[in-house]
Every structure is written in structure tokens, then in C-alpha cells.
Short mmCIF file of C-alpha atoms and ligand atoms in Angstrom, two decimals:
data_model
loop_
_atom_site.label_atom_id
_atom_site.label_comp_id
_atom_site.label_asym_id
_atom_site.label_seq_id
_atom_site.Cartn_x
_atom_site.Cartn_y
_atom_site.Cartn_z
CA UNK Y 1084 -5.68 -25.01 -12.26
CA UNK Y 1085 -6.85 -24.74 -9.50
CA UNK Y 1086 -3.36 -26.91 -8.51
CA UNK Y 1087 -0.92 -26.16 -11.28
CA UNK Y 1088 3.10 -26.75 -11.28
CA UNK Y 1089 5.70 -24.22 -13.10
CA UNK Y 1090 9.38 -23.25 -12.61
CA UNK Y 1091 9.64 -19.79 -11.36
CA UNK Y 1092 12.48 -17.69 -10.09
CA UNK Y 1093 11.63 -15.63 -6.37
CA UNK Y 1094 11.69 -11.85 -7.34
CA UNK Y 1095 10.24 -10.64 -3.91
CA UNK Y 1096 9.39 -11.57 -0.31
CA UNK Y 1097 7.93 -9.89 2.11
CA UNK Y 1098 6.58 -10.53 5.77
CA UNK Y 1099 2.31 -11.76 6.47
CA UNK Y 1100 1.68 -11.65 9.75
CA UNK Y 1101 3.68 -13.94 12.06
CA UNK Y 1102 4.91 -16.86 10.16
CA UNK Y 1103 3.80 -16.53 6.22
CA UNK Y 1104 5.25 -14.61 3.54
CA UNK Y 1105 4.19 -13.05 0.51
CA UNK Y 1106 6.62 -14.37 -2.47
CA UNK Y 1107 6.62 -12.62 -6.28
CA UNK Y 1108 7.52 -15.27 -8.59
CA UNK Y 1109 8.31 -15.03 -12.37
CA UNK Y 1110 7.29 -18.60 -13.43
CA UNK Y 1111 7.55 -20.14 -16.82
CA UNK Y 1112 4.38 -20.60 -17.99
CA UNK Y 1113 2.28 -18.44 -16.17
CA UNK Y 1114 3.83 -15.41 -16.08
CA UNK Y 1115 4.45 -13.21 -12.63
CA UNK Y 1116 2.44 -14.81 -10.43
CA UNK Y 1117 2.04 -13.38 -6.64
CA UNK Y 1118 1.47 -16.52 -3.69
CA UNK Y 1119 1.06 -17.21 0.04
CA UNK Y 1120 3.92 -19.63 1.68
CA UNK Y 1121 1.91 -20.32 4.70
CA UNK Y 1122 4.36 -21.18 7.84
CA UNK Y 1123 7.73 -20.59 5.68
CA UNK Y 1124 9.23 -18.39 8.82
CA UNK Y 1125 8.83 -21.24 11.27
CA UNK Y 1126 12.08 -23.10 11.55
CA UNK Y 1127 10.52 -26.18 10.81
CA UNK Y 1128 9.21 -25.16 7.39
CA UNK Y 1129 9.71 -27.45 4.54
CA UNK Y 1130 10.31 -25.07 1.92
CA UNK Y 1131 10.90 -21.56 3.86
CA UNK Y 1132 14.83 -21.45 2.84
CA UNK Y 1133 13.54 -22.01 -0.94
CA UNK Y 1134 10.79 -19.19 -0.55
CA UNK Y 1135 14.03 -16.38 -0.69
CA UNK Y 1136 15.05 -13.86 -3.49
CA UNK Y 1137 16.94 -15.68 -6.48
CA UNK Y 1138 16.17 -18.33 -5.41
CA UNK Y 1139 15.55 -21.06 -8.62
CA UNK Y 1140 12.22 -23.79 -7.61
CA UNK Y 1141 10.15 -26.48 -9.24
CA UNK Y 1142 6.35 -24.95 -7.51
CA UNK Y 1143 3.19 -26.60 -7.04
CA UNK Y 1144 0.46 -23.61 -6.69
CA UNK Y 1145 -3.06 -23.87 -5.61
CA UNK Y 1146 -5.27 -21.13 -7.48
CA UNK Y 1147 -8.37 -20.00 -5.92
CA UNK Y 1148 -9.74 -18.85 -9.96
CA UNK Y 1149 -10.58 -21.96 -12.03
CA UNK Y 1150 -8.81 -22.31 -15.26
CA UNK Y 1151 -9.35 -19.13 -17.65
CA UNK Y 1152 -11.51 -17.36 -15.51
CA UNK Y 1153 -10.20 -13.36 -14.77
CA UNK Y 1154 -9.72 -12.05 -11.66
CA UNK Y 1155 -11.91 -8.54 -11.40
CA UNK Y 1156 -9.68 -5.79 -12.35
CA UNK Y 1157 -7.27 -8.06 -14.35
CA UNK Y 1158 -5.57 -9.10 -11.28
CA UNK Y 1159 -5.18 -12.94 -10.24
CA UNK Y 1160 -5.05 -12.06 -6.15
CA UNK Y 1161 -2.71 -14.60 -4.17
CA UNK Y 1162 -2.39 -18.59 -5.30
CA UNK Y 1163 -1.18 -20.58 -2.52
CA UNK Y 1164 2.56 -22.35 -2.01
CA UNK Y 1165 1.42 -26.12 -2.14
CA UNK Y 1166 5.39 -27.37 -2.06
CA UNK Y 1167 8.72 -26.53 -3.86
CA UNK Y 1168 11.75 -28.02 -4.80
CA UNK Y 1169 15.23 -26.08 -5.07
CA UNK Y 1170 16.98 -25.70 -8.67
CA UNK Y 1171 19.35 -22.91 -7.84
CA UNK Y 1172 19.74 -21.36 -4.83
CA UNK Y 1173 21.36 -18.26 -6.63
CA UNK Y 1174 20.45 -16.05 -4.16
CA UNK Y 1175 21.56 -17.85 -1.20
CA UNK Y 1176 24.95 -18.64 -3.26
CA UNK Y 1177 25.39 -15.45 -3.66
CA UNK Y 1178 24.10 -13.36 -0.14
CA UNK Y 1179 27.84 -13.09 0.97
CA UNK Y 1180 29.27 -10.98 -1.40
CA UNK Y 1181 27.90 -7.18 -1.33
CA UNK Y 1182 28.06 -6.37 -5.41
CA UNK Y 1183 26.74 -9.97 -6.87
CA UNK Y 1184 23.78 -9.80 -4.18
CA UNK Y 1185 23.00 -6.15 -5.27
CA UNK Y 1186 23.43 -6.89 -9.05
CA UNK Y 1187 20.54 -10.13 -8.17
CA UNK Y 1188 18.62 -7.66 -6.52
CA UNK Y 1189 18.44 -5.40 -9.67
CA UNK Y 1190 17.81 -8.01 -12.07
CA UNK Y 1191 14.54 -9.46 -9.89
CA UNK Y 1192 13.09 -5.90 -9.11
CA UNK Y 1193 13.69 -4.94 -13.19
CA UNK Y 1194 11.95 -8.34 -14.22
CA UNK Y 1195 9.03 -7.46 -11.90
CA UNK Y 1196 8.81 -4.26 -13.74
CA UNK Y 1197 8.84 -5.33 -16.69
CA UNK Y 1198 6.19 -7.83 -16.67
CA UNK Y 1199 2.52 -8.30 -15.95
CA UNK Y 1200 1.11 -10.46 -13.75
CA UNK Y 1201 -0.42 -13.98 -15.45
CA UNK Y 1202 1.30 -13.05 -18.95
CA UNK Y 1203 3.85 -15.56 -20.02
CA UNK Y 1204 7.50 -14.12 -20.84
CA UNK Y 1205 9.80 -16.88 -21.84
CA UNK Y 1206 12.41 -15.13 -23.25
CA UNK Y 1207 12.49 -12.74 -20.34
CA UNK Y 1208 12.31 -15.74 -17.89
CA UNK Y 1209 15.41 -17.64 -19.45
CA UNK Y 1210 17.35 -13.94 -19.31
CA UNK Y 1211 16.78 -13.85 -15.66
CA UNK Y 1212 17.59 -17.69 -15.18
CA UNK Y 1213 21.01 -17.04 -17.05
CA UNK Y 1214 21.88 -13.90 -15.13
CA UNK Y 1215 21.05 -15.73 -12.17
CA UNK Y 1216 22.78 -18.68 -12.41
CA UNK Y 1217 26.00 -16.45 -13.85
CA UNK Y 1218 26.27 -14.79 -11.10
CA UNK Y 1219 26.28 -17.37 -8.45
CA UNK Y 1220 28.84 -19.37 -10.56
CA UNK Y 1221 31.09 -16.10 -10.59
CA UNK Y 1222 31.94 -16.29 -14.25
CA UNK Y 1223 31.91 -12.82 -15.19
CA UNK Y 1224 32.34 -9.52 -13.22
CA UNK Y 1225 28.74 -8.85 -11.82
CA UNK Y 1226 28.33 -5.90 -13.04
CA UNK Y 1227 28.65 -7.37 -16.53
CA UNK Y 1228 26.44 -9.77 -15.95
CA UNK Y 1229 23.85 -7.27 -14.57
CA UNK Y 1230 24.46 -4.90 -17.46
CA UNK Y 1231 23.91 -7.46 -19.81
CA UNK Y 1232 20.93 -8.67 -18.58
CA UNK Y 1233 19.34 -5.49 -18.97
CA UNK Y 1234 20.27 -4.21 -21.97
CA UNK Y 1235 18.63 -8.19 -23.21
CA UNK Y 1236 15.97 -7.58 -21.26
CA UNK Y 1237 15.45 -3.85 -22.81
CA UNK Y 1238 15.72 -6.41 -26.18
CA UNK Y 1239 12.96 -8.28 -25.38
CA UNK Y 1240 10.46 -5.58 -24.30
CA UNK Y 1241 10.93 -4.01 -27.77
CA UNK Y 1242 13.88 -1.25 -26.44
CA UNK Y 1243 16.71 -2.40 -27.69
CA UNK Y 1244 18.95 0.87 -27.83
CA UNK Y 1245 20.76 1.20 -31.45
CA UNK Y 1246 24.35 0.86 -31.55
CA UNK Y 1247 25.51 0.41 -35.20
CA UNK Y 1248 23.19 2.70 -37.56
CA UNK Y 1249 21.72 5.59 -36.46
CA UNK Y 1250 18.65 5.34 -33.98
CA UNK Y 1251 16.91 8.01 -36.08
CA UNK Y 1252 18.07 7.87 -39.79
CA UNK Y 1253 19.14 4.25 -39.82
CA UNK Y 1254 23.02 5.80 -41.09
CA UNK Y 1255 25.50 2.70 -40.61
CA UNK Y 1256 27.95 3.49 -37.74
CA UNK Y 1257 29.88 3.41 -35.71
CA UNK Y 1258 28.49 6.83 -34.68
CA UNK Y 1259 29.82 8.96 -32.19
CA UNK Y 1260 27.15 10.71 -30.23
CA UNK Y 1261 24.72 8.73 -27.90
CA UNK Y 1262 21.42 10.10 -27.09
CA UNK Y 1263 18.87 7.79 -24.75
CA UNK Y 1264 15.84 9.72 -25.79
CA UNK Y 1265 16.60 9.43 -29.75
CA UNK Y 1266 16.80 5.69 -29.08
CA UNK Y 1267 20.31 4.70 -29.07
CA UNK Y 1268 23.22 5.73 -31.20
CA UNK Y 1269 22.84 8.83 -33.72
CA UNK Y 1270 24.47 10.24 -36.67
CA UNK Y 1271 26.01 13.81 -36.64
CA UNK Y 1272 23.30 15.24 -38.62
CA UNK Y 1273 20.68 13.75 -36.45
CA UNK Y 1274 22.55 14.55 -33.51
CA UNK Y 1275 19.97 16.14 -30.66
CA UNK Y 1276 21.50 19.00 -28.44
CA UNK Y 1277 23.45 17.34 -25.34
CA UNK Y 1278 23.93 13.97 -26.24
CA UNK Y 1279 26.40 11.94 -24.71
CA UNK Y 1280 29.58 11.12 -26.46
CA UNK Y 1281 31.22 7.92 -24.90
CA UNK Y 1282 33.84 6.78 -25.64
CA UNK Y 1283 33.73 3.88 -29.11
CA UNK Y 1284 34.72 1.02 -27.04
CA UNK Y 1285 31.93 1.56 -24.58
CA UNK Y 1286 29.64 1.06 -27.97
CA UNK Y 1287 31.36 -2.38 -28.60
CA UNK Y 1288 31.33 -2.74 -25.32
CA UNK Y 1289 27.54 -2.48 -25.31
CA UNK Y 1290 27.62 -4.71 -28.60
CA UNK Y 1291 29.16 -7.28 -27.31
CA UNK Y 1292 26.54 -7.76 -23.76
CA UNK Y 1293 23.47 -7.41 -26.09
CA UNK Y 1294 25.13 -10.10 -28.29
CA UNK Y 1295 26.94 -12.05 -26.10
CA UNK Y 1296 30.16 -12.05 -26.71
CA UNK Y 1297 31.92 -12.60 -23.36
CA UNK Y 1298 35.57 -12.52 -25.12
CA UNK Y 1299 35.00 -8.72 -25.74
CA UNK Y 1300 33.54 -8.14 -22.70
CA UNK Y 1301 35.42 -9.60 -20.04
CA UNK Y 1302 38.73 -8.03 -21.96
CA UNK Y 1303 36.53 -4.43 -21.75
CA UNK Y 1304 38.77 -2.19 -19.15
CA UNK Y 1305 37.07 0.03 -16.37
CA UNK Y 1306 36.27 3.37 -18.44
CA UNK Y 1307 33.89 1.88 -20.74
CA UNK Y 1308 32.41 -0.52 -18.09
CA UNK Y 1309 31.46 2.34 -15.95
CA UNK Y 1310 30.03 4.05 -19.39
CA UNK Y 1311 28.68 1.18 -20.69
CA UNK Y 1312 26.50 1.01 -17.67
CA UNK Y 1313 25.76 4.49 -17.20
CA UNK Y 1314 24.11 5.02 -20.49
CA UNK Y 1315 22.38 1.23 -19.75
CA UNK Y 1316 20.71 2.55 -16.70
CA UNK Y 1317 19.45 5.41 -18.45
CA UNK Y 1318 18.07 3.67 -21.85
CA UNK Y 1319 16.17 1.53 -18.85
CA UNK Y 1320 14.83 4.33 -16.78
CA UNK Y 1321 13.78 6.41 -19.59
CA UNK Y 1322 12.00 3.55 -21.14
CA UNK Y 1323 10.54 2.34 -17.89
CA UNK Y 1324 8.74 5.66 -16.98
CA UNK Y 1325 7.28 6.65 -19.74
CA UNK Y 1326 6.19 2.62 -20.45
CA UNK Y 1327 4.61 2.20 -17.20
CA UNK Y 1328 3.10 5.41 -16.68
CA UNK Y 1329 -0.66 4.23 -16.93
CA UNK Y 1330 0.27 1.54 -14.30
CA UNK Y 1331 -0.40 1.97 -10.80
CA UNK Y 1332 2.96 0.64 -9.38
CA UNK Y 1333 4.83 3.70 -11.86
CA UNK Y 1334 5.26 5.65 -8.28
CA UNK Y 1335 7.80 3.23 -7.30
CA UNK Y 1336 10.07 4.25 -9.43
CA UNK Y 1337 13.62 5.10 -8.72
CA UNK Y 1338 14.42 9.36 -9.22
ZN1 LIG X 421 20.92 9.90 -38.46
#
């Protein structure tokens, strides 16, 4: 720094004033990382069609900090768009079809929630590269794809919900009873009050997307798929709130 290149995916963009835009980016190396693209809503931009959710870029960023230096408040303020190059434009490969765009858009807004600005995630950043790049090549159902990017993602932020032994007792399964707040999967003698009970091959079908095995689940019929991802969303949200409550953007989260 201050002029440093990375690979970084576009989470978010929104409007600055007349012509410049304010792009969230999940680099490689350095982490979320918020910039300026000065003049990327003029027609005549270089690099305003690269500047757009899912979209894949080689970036050259100008920091204002020098190298290792804090922001106050832990927070880097805005680096500058020096120039990009286009890797994957998933999101523009993908804008025309309703459920793969809306599947992209859940994947960028859950890796900006599950990341801090300026702290590397690789494994994180490769998950959202693959779901990316799955989608726009339409090789699995999206909501698949979007499922299993989560419950990897859940994986990698220490969540991962427990679908052979018992979340509480360790008990080797299958088990029959689900319960989100228990963790996972639980035996009948751990059982909490109201847990779900899906159906067994919405377990394997969870499995299978946390270990990916795309035989299983691209063979995986309706009922389980709408399960699967039920109980998904819920491990997610559950997780989310109570692991971001100290953080200031928690009030953003969906009810
Ligand atoms: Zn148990």
C-alpha cells in the first residue's frame, strides 16, 4: 500500500453523487475492503460495467492509510478504484434469469455479513468464487448452489450444523429430530421441545451440499430441497444474530 492489487468479487454498489459509486468488495488478500470508482456511471467509463454485483475482477486500489497503519475505530474508510480487469462477469451472466440473480444476491449480502472489513477470508472467498461461477455456468439448480454455499460458508465461520451424531451428546445418527438452536441434529434423549423433524433424506440431502457431493444432490427431489433449505436459512439466521449482535450493522438484519 498505498497502491496495492487483489482479486475481489463485487458484493455491493451503490450510487455517490452524480457519476461515482461506492463498491463492497471481498478481495483475496485483504479481506472486505469498501472503494470509490470515480466516473464508473459515465458511459465512457473504463471499468463501470466491471464495478457491478458478482461481478469477478483483477483490482488495482489506491489506499489513503500507509501499510499497517489502523484506521481510527478499526475501520479502513474508502481506498480508491485505480483500474480493473474482468474474470467473471457472474453477475452480468446471470441478471436475466429471476432465481440465479436472487440466489447471487444472497450469497454477496451473506459474505458481507459474515466478514470484517481488512481481515483476510480465503476459504470464504473461494466459497463465494465457486458459487459464483456455478451459477452463471447453470450447472446445478440455483437454489442448490445457494444452499450449499451457505451451509459451507456456516462451515467456515465455525457453524457447521451437525448432521450425523448428535449436536449435543455426540450419539452417532442418523437422528431424527432437528433443532437449529441445539446446533444441528439431536438424539431422542436430547431432543429439545419443538424441534423439527424433516424428513431423513433432507439430512443426506444436507450431507451431501456441505460435502459436495453433487450426485446426491442434483438426484434430491423437491420435498427435501424445500426442507433442506428451510432449516439452512434458519441455522444461518440464528447464528447470524446472535454472532453479530455487538456489531453496529446487526439492525440490518432480515425478521
Ligand atoms: Zn444426544
Amino acid at each position: 500500500m498505498p497502491l496495492y492489487r487483489d482479486e475481489a468479487v463485487v458484493l455491493r454498489v451503490h450510487k455517490l453523487g452524480e457519476a461515482d459509486r461506492i463498491v463492497t468488495l471481498l478481495t483475496r488478500r485483504h479481506g472486505r475492503v469498501r472503494a470509490v470508482g470515480k466516473g464508473v456511471r459515465r458511459t465512457s467509463s473504463r471499468f463501470g460495467a466491471r464495478l457491478e454485483p458478482g461481478s469477478h475482477i483483477d483490482v488495482q486500489l489506491y489506499s489513503r492509510l500507509p501499510e499497517g497503519q489502523a484506521a481510527p475505530g478499526g475501520r479502513r474508510g474508502l481506498d480508491v478504484v485505480q483500474q480493473t480487469e474482468s474474470l467473471g462477469a457472474f453477475g452480468a451472466s446471470t441478471a436475466s434469469d429471476y432465481a440465479r440473480w436472487t440466489a447471487l444476491s444472497a450469497i454477496c449480502e451473506t459474505a458481507e455479513r459474515l466478514t470484517e472489513e481488512g481481515e483476510p477470508v480465503l476459504r470464504l472467498y473461494l466459497l463465494v468464487v465457486g458459487a459464483l461461477r456455478a451459477l452463471a455456468a447453470r450447472e446445478h439448480h440455483s437454489s442448490l448452489v445457494l444452499d450449499a454455499f451457505l451451509i459451507r460458508a456456516m462451515s467456515t465461520s465455525g457453524w457447521e450444523p451437525a448432521l450425523a451424531e448428535c449436536a449435543k451428546c455426540g450419539e452417532p445418527g442418523p437422528h431424527a429430530a432437528f433443532n437449529v438452536a441445539a446446533g444441528g441434529a439431536v438424539c431422542e434423549s436430547c431432543r429439545p421441545p419443538g424441534s423439527a423433524r424433516p424428513l431423513p433424506a433432507t439430512i443426506a440431502l444436507m450431507a451431501a451440499l456441505l460435502g459436495g457431493d453433487w450426485v446426491t444432490a442434483d438426484a434430491s427431489g423437491d420435498a427435501e430441497r424445500r426442507e433442506a433449505s428451510g432449516l439452512i436459512a434458519a441455522h444461518l439466521q440464528w447464528h447470524l444474530e446472535r454472532g453479530l449482535r455487538s456489531l453496529p450493522f446487526v439492525d440490518r438484519a432480515r425478521a
